[in-house]
Tab-separated table of C-alpha atoms in Angstrom:
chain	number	residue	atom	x	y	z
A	23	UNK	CA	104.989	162.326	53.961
A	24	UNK	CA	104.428	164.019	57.230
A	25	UNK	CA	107.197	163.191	60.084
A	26	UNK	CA	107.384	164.407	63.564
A	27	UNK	CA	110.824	164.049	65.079
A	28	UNK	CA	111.152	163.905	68.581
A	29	UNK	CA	114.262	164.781	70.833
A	30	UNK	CA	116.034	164.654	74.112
A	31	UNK	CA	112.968	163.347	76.426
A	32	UNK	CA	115.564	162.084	79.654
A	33	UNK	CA	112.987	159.915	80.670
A	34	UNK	CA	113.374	159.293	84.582
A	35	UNK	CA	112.094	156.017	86.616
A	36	UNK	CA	108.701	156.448	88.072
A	37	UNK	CA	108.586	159.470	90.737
A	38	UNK	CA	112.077	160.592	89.534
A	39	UNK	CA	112.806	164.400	88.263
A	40	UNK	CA	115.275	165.003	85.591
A	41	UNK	CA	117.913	167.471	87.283
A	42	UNK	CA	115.878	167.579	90.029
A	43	UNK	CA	113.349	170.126	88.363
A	44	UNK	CA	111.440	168.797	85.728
A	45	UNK	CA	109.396	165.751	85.325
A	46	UNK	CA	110.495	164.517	81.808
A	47	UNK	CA	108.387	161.996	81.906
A	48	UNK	CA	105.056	164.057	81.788
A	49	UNK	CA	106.515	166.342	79.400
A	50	UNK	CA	107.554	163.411	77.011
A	51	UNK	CA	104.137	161.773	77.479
A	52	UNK	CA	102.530	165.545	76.744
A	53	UNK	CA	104.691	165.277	73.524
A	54	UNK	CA	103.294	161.869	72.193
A	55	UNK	CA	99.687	163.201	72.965
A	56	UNK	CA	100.444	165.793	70.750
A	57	UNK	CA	101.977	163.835	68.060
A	58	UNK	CA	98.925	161.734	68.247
A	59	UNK	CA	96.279	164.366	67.860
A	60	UNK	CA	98.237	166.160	64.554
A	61	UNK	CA	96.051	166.239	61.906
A	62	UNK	CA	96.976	164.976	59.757
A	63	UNK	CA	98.540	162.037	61.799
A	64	UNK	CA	102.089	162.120	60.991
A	65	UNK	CA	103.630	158.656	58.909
A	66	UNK	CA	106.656	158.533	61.141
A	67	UNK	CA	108.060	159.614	64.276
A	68	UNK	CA	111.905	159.821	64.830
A	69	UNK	CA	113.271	160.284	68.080
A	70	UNK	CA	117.146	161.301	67.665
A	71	UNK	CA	118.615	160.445	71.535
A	72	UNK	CA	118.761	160.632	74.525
A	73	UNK	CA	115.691	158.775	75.332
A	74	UNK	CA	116.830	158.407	78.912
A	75	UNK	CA	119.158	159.707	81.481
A	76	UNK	CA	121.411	157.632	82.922
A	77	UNK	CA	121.290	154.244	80.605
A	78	UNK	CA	119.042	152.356	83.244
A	79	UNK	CA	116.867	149.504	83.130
A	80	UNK	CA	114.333	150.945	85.391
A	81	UNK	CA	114.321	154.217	82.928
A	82	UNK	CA	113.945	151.718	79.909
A	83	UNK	CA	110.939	150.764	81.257
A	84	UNK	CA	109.217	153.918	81.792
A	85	UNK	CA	110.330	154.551	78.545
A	86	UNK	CA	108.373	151.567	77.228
A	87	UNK	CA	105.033	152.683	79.245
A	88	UNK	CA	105.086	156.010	77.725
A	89	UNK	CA	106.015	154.858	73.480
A	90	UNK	CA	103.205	152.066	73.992
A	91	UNK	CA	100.524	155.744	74.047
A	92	UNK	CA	102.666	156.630	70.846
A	93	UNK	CA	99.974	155.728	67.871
A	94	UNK	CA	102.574	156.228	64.863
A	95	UNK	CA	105.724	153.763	63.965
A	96	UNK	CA	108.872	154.999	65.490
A	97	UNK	CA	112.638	155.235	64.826
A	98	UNK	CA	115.325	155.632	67.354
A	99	UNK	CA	118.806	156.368	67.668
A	100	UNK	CA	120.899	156.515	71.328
A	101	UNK	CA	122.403	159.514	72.126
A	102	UNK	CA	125.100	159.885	74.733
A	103	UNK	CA	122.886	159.449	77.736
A	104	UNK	CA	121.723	155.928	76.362
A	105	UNK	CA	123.424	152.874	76.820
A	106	UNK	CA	123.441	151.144	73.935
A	107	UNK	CA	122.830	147.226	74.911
A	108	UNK	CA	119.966	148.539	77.488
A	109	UNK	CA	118.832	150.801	74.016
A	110	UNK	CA	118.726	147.299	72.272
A	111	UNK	CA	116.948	145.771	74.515
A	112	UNK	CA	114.434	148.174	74.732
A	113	UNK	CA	113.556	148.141	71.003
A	114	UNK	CA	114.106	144.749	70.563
A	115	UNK	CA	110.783	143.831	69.011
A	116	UNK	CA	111.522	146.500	65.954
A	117	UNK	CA	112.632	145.028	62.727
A	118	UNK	CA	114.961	148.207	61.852
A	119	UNK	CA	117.115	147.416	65.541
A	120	UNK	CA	120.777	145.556	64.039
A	121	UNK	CA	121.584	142.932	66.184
A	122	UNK	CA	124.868	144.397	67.511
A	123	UNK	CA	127.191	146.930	66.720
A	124	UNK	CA	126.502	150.657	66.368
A	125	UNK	CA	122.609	151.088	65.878
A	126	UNK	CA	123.231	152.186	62.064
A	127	UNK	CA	120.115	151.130	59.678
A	128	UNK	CA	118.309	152.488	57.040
A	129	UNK	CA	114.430	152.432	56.304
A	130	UNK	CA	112.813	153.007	53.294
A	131	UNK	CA	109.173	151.386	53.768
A	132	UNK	CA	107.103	154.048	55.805
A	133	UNK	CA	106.779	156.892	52.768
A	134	UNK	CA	108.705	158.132	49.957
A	135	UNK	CA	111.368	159.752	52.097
A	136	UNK	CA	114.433	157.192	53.244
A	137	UNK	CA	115.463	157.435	56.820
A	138	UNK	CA	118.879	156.277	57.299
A	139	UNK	CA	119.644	155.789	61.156
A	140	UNK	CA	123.738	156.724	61.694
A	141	UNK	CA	125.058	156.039	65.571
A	142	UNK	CA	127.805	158.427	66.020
A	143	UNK	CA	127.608	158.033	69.864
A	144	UNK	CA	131.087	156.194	71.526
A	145	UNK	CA	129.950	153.906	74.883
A	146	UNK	CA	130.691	155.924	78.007
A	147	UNK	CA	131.936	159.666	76.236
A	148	UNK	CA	129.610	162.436	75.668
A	149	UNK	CA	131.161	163.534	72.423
A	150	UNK	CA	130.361	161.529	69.227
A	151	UNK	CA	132.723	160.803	66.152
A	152	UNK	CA	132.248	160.180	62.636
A	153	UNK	CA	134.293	157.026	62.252
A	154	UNK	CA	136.479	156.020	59.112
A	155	UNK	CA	134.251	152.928	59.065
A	156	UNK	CA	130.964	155.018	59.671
A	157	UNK	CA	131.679	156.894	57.219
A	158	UNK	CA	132.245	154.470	55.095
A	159	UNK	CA	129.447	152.421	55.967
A	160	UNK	CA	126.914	155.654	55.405
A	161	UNK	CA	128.587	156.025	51.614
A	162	UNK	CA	127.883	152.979	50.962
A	163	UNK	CA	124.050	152.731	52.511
A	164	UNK	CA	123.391	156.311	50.323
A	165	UNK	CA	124.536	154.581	47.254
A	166	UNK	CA	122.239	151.914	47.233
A	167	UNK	CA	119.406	154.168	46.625
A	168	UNK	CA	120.750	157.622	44.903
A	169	UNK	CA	117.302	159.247	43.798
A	170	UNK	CA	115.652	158.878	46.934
A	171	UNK	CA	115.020	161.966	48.929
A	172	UNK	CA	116.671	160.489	52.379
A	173	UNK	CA	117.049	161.559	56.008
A	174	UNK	CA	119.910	160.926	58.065
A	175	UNK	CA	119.559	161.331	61.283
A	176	UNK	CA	122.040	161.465	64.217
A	177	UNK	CA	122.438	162.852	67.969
A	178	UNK	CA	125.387	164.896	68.571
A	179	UNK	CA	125.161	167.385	65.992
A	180	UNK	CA	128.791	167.403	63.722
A	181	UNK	CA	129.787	171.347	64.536
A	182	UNK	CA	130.308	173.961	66.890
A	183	UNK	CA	127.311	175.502	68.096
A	184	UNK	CA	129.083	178.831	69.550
A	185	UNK	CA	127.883	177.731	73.326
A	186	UNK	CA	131.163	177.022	74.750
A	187	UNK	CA	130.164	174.289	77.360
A	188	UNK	CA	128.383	172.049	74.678
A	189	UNK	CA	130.920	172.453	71.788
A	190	UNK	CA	133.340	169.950	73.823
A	191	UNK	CA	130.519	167.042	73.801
A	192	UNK	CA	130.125	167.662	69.646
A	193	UNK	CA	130.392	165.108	67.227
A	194	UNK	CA	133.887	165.177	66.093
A	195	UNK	CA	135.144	164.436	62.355
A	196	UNK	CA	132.336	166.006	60.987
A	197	UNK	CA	134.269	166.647	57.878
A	198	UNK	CA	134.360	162.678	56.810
A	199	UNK	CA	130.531	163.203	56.968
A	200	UNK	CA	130.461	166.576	54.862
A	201	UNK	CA	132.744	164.629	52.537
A	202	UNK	CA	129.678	161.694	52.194
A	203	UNK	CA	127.126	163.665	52.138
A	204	UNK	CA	128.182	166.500	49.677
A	205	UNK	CA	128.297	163.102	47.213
A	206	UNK	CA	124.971	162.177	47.913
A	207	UNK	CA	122.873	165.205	46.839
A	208	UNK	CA	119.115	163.221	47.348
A	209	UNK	CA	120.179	163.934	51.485
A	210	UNK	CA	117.319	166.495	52.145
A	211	UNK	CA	118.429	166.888	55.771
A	212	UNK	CA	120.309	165.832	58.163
A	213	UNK	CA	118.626	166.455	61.954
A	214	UNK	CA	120.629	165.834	65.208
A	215	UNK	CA	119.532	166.184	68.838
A	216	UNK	CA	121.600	166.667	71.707
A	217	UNK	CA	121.336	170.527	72.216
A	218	UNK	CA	118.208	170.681	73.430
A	219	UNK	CA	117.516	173.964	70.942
A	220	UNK	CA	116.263	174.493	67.635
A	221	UNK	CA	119.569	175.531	65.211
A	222	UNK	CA	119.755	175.497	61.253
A	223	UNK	CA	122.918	175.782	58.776
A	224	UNK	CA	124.295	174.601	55.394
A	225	UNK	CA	126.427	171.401	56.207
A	226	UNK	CA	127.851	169.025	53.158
A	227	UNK	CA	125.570	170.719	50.475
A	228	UNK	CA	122.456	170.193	52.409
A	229	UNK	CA	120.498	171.098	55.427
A	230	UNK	CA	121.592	170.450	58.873
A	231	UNK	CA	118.823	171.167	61.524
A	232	UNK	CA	118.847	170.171	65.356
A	233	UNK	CA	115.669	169.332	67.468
A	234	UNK	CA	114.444	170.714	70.830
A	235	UNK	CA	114.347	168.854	73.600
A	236	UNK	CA	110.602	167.973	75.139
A	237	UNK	CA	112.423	168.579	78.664
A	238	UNK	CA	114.605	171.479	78.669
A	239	UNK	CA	116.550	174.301	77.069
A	240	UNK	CA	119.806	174.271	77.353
A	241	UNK	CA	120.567	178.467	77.812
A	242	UNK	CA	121.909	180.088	74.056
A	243	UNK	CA	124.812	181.685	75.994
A	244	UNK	CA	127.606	182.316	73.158
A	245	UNK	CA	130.041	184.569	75.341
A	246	UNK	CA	133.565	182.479	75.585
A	247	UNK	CA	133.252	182.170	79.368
A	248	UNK	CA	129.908	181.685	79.578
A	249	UNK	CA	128.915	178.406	82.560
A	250	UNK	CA	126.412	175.497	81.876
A	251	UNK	CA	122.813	176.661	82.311
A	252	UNK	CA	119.630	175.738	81.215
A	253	UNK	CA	115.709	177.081	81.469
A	254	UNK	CA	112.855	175.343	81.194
A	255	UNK	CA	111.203	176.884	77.837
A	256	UNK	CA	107.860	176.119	76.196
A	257	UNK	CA	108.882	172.227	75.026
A	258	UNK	CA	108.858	171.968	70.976
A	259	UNK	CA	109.741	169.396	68.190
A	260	UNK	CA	109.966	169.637	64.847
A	261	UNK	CA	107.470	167.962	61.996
A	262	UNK	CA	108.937	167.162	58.327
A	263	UNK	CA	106.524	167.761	55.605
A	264	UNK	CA	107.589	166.431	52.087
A	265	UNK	CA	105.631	166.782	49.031
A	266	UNK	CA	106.600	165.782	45.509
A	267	UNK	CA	108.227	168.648	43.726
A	268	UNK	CA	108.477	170.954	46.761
A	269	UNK	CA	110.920	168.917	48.441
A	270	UNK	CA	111.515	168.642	52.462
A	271	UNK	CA	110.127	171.192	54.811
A	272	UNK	CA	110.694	171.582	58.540
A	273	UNK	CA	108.403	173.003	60.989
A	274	UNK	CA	109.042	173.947	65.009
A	275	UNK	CA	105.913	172.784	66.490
A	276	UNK	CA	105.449	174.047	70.020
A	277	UNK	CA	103.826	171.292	72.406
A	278	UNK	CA	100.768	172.213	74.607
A	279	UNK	CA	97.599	173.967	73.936
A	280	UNK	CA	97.525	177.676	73.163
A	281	UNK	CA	94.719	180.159	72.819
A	282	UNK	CA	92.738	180.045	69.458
A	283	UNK	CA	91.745	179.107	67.120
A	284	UNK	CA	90.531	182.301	66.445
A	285	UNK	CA	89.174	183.113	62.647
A	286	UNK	CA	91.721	184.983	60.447
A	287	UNK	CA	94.539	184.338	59.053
């Protein structure tokens, strides 16, 4: 099963840059062309927040005109920048979307890897939290199905990343999800957004990996007083390859067209 997962796109309305410096929306569209020419095609994209910037209708929208290029089934979770009931609305058409609430689902019909969908995000904050009753509910949802290799996926990641003005907007609690997950050992990964850059560690007994975003970097600044900053870096994302006995593997897949191929290896 071959999945490409997605992050961080800020789409804009029409004409609109994101910060005033990039045009998001090209470089998002640039990532679904690439998604679509992979070959092989991947089974599944997953697109873990922050699909647009402000929560607007009018972003929505352009978000809408650029997935309907997308020629591969897609997941979605909001991230902080969504808003959650203009999220809904957007995806409304998708079977996996719950009808209200936190957009928490699991699917386990597009391969023999589960995806299990867990909303960490809190309406109007930047930081996430891993509630009591998330928690709960994710136990529960990883139960149902112990010997299936599974996926949950997430925005705000559930640690400190060492960059001092992003480790504020974390998900918080993460230890009520180490505590589900290190009971669940058929969790091959669990991938976040939200920090725009590629960063790996061990996290409840399994794998904890965050995406890039297909807009911008945000700078890996890990002095103490370091201040916001962010470049604009070759855009990436990150494609899941699982094969029967080898288990889950994760690839960072930079987006664009590069010299080559040439013939060695």
């Amino acid at each position: 099963m071959l999945i490409a997962h997605l992050s961080d796109p800020h789409v804009r309305p029409d004409g609109s840059l994101y910060q005033g410096v990039v045009n998001s929306n090209v470089q998002f569209a640039a990532a679904i062309a690439h998604v679509n020419a992979l070959d092989p095609r991947p089974d599944l994209v997953l697109l873990s927040g922050d699909l647009v910037d402000h929560g607007h209708a009018d972003e929505y929208a352009m978000l809408a005109r650029l997935l309907a290029a997308l020629e591969v089934p897609v997941l979605a979770i909001p991230g902080n920048h969504d808003e959650r009931e203009a999220f809904r609305a957007a995806f409304t058409n998708q079977s996996w979307l719950p009808a209200n609430g936190p957009i928490n689902y699991a699917v386990g019909d597009r391969g023999p890897v589960r995806i299990v969908a867990f909303d960490v995000t809190l309406p109007g904050l930047h930081h996430g939290i891993v509630s009591e009753e998330g928690a709960a509910w994710l136990h529960g949802v990883l139960a149902a199905e112990p010997a299936r290799p599974t996926i949950v996926m997430m925005h705000q990641p559930p640690f400190d990343t060492g960059i001092p003005y992003m480790d504020p907007y974390c998900c918080r609690e993460g230890h009520r999800l180490a505590d589900v997950v290190a009971r669940h050992p058929q969790v091959e990964r669990i991938l976040c957004g939200h920090v725009h850059r590629v960063m790996q560690m061990r996290f409840g007994g399994t794998t904890l990996c965050t995406a890039p975003s297909t807009t911008t970097a945000i700078a890996l600044q890990l002095r103490p007083d370091a201040t916001p900053a962010s470049h604009i870096e070759p855009p990436a994302m990150l494609l899941h390859h699982w094969r029967e006995g080898t288990g889950l593997i994760t690839h960072v897949v930079p987006i664009g067209t590069f010299p080559g191929p040439y013939p060695f290896a």
